[in-house]
Every structure is written in structure tokens, then in C-alpha cells.
mmCIF file of N, CA and C and ligand atoms in Angstrom:
data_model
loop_
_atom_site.group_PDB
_atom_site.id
_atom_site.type_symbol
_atom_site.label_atom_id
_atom_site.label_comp_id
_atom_site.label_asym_id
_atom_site.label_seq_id
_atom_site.Cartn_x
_atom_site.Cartn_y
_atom_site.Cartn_z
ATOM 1 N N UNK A 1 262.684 91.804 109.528
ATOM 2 C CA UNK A 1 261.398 92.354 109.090
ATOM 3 C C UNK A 1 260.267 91.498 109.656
ATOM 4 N N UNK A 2 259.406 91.814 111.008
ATOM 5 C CA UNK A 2 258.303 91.830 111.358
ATOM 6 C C UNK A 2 257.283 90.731 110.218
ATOM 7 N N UNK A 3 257.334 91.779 108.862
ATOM 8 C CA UNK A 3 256.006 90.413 108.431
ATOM 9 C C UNK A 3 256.755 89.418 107.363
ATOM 10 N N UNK A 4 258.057 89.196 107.586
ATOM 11 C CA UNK A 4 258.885 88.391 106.953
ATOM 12 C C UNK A 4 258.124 86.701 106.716
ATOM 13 N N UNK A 5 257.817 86.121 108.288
ATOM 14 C CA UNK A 5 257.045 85.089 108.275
ATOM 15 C C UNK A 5 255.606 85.408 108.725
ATOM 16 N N UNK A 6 254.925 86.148 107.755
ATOM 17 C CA UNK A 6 253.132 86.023 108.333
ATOM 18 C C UNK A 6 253.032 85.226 107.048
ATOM 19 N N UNK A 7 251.751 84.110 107.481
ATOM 20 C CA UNK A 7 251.163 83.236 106.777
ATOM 21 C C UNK A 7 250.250 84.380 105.449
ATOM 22 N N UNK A 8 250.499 84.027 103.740
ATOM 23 C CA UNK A 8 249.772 84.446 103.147
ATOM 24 C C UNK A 8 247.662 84.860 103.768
ATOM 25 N N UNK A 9 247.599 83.839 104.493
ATOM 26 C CA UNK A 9 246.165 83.512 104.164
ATOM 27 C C UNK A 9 245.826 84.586 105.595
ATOM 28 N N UNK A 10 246.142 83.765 106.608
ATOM 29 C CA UNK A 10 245.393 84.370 107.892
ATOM 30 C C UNK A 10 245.895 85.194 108.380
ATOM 31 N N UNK A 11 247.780 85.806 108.181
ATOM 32 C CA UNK A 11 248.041 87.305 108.323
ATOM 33 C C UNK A 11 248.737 86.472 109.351
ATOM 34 N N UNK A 12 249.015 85.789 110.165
ATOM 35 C CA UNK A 12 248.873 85.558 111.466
ATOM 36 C C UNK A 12 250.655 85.315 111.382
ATOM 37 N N UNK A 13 251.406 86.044 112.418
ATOM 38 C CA UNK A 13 252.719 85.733 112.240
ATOM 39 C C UNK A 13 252.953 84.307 113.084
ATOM 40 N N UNK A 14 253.985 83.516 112.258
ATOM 41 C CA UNK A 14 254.100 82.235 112.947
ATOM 42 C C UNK A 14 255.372 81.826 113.080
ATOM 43 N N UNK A 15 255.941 80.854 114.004
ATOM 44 C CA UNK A 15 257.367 80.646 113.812
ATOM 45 C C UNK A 15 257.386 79.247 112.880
ATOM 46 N N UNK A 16 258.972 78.997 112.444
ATOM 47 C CA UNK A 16 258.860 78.731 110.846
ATOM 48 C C UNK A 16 258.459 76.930 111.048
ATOM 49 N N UNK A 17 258.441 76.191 112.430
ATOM 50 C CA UNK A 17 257.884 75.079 112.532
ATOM 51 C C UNK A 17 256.286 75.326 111.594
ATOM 52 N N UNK A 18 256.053 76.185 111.758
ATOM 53 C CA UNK A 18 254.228 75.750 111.672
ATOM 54 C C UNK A 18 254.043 76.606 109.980
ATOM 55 N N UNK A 19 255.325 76.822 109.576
ATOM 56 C CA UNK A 19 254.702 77.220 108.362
ATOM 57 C C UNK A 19 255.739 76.476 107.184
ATOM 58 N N UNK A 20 255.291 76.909 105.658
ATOM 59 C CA UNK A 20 255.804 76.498 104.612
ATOM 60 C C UNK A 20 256.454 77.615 104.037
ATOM 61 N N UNK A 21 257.369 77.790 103.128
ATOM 62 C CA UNK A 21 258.165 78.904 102.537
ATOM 63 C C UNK A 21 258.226 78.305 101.221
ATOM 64 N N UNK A 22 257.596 79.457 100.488
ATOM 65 C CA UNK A 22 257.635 79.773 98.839
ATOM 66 C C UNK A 22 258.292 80.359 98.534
ATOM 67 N N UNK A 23 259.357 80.301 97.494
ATOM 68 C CA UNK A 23 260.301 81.209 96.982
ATOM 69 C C UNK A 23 260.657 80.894 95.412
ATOM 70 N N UNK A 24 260.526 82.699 94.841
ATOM 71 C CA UNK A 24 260.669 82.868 93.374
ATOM 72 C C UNK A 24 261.976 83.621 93.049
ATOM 73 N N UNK A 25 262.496 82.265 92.971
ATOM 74 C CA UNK A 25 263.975 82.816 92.892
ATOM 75 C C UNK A 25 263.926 83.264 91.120
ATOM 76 N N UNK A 26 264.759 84.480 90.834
ATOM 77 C CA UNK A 26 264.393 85.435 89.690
ATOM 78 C C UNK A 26 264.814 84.641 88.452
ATOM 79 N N UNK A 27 263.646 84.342 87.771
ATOM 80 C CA UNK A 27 263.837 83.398 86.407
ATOM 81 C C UNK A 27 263.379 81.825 86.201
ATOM 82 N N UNK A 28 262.531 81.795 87.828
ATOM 83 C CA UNK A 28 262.326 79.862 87.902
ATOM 84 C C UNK A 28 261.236 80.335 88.554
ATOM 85 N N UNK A 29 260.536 79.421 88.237
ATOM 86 C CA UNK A 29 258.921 78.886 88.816
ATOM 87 C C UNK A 29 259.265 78.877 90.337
ATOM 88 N N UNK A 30 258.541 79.644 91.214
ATOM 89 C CA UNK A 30 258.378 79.421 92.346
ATOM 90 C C UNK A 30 258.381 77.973 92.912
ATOM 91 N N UNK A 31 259.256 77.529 94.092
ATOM 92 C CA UNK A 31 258.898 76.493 95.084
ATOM 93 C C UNK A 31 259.353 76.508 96.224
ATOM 94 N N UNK A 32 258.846 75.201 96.862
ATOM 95 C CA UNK A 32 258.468 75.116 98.175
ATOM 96 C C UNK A 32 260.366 75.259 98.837
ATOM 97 N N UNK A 33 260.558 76.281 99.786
ATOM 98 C CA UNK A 33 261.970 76.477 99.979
ATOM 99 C C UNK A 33 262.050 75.755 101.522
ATOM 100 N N UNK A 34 262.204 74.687 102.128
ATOM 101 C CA UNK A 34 262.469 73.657 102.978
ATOM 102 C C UNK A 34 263.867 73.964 103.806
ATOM 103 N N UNK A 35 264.638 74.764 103.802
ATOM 104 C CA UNK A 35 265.806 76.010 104.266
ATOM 105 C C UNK A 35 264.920 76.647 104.677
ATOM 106 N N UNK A 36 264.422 77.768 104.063
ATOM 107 C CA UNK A 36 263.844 78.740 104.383
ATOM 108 C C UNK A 36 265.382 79.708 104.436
ATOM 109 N N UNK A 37 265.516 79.691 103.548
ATOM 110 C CA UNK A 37 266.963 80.694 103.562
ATOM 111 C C UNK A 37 267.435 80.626 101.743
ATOM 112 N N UNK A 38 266.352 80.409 101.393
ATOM 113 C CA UNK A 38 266.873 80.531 99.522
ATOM 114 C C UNK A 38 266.314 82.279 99.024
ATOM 115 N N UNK A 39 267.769 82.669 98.449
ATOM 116 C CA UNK A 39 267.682 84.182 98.024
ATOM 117 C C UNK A 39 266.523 84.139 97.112
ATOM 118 N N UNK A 40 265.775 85.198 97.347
ATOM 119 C CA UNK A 40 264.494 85.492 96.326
ATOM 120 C C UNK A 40 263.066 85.955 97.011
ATOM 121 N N UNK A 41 262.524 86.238 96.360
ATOM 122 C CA UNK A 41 261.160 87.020 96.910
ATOM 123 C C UNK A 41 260.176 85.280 97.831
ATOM 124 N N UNK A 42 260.199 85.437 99.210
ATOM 125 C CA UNK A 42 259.282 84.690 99.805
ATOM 126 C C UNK A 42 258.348 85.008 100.072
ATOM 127 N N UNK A 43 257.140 84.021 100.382
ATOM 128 C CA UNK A 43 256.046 83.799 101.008
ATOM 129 C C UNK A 43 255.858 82.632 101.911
ATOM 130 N N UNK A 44 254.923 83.071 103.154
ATOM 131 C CA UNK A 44 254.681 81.530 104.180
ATOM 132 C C UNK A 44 253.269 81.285 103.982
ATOM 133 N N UNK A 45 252.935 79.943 104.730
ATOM 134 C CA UNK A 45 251.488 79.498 104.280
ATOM 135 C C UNK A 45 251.737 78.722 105.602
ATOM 136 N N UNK A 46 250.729 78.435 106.816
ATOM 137 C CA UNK A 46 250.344 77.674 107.790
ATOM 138 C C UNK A 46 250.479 76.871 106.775
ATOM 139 N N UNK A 47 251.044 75.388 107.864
ATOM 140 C CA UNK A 47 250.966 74.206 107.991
ATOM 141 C C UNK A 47 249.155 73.521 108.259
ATOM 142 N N UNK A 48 248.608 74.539 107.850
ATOM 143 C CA UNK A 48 246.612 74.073 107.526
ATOM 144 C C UNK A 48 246.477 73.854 106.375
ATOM 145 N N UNK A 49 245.055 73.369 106.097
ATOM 146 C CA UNK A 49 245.068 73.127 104.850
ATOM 147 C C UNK A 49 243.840 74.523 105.289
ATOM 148 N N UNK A 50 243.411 74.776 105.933
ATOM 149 C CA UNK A 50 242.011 75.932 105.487
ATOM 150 C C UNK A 50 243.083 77.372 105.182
ATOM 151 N N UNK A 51 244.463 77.277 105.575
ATOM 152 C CA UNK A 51 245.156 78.293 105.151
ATOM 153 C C UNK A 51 245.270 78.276 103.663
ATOM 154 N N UNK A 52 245.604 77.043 103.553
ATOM 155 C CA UNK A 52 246.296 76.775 101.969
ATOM 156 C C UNK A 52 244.903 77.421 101.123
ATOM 157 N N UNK A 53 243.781 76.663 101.517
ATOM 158 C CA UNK A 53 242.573 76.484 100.530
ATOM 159 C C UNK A 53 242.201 78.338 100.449
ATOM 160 N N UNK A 54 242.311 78.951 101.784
ATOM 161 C CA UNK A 54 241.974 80.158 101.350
ATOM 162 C C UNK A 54 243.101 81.008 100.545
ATOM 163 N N UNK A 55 244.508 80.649 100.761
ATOM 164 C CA UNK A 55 245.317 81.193 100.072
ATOM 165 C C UNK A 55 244.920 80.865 98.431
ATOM 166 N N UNK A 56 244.863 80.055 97.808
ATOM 167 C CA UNK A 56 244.765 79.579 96.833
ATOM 168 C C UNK A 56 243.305 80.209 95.944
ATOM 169 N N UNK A 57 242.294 80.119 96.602
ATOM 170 C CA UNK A 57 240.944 80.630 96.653
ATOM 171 C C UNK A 57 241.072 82.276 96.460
ATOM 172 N N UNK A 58 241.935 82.815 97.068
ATOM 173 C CA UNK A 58 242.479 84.367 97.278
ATOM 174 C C UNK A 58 243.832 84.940 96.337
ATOM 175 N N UNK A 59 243.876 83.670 95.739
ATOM 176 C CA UNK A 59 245.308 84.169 94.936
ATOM 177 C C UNK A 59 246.740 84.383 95.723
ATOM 178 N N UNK A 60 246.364 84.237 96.820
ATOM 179 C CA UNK A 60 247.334 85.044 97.851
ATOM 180 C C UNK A 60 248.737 85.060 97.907
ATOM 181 N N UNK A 61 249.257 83.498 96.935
ATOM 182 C CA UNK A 61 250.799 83.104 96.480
ATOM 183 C C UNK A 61 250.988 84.690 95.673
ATOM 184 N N UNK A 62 249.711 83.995 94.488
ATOM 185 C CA UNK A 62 250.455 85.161 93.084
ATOM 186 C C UNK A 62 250.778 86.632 93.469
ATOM 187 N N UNK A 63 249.749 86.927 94.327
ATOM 188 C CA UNK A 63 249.845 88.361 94.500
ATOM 189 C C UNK A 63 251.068 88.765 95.578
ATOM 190 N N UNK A 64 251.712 87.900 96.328
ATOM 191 C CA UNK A 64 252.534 88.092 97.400
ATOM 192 C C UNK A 64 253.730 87.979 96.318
ATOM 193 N N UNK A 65 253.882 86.896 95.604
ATOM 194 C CA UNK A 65 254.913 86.646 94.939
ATOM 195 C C UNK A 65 255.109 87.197 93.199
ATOM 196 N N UNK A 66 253.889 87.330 92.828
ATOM 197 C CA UNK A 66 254.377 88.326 91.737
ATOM 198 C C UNK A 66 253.996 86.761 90.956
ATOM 199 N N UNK A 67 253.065 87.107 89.489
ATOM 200 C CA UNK A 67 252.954 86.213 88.715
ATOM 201 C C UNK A 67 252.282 84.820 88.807
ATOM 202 N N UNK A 68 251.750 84.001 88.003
ATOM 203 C CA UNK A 68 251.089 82.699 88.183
ATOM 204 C C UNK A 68 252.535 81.977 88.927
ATOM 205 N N UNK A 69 251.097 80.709 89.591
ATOM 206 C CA UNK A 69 252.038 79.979 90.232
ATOM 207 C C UNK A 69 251.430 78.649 89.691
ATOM 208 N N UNK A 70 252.273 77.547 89.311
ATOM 209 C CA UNK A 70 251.671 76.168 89.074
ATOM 210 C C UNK A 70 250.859 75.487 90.193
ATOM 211 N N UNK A 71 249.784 74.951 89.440
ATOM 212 C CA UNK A 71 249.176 73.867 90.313
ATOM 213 C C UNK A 71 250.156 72.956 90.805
ATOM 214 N N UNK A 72 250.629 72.129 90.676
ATOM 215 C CA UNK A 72 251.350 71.453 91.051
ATOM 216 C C UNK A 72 252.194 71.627 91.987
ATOM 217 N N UNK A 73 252.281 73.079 92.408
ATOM 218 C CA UNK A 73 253.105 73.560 93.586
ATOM 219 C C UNK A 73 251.999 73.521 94.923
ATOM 220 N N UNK A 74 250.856 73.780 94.249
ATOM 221 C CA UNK A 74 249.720 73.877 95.490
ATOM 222 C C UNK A 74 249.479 72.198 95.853
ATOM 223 N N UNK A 75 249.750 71.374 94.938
ATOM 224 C CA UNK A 75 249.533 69.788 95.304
ATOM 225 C C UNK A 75 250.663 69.631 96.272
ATOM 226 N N UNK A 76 252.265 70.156 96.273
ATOM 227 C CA UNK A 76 253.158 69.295 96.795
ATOM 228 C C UNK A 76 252.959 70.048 98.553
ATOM 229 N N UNK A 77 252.673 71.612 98.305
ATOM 230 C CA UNK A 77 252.197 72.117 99.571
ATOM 231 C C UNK A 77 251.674 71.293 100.327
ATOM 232 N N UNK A 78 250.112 70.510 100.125
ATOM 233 C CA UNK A 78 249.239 70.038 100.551
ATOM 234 C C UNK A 78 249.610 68.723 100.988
ATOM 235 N N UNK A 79 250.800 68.366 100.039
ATOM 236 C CA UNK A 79 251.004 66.898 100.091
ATOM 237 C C UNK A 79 252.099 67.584 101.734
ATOM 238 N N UNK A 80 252.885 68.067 101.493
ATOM 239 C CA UNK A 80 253.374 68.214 103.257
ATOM 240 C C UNK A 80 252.526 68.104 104.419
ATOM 241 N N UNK A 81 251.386 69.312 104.068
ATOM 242 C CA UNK A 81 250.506 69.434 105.213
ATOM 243 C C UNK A 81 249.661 67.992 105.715
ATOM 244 N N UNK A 82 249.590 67.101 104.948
ATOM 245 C CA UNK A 82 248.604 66.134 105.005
ATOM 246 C C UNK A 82 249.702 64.877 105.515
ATOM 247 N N UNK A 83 251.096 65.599 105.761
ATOM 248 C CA UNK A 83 252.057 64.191 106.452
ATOM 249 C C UNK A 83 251.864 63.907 107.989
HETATM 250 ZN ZN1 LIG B 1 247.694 80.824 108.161
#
């Protein structure tokens, strides 16, 4: 599936070096899936932070993934991007 890896924020399809993978596996708080192969509803986010900030700003996790997402998931995101 084509928009399997487009970044929440900028749409922009990317290969999986340059992005992050969210996954709400059914019954647990969404997180950051580092495989990129964990069963469950995903989302990607550029390896930017102006991706992250507009994703976040836009809701763009919750609405891709269904339901609130913890802060603390948007800190450990950021904490990757900023390695
Ligand atoms: Zn992006």
C-alpha cells in the first residue's frame, strides 16, 4: 500500500531511514515501533522536528491512529529526532 509510509504531517512519502513508526497495537497506548513491522494500526512522522511540531499542532497522530495519544510519546519522538 502506496501511502503505507507517508509522513503524518507533510504527506510526503519517504523511505523508512528518514522516518519514525507509531503503532496502536489493539488495547495499549500507542508507541514508537523501531521494527517497523509490529501488527497494528501505523503511522510515520519525518525524522524533522517541523514535521513532528506540525503533526502534533494538527493532531495528525490521533486522527491517523484513532484516539488520544500521550505526551510523552511526542517527547521520546523528539528525543530520536534530536540524536
Ligand atoms: Zn514529514
Amino acid at each position: 500500500m502506496i501511502s503505507e509510509r507517508m509522513c503524518v504531517a507533510c504527506r510526503k512519502i519517504q523511505s523508512k531511514e528518514n522516518l519514525i513508526r507509531i503503532v496502536r497495537i489493539k488495547g495499549l497506548n500507542p508507541e514508537i515501533d523501531l521494527s517497523f513491522k509490529a501488527q497494528g494500526r501505523g503511522a510515520y512522522i519525518c525524522k524533522n522536528s517541523e514535521c513532528l511540531t506540525a503533526a502534533v499542532k494538527r493532531k495528525s497522530f490521533e486522527r491517523a491512529l484513532g484516539g488520544s495519544i500521550d505526551k510523552s510519546l511526542f517527547e521520546r519522538i523528539e528525543e530520536i529526532i534530536n540524536v
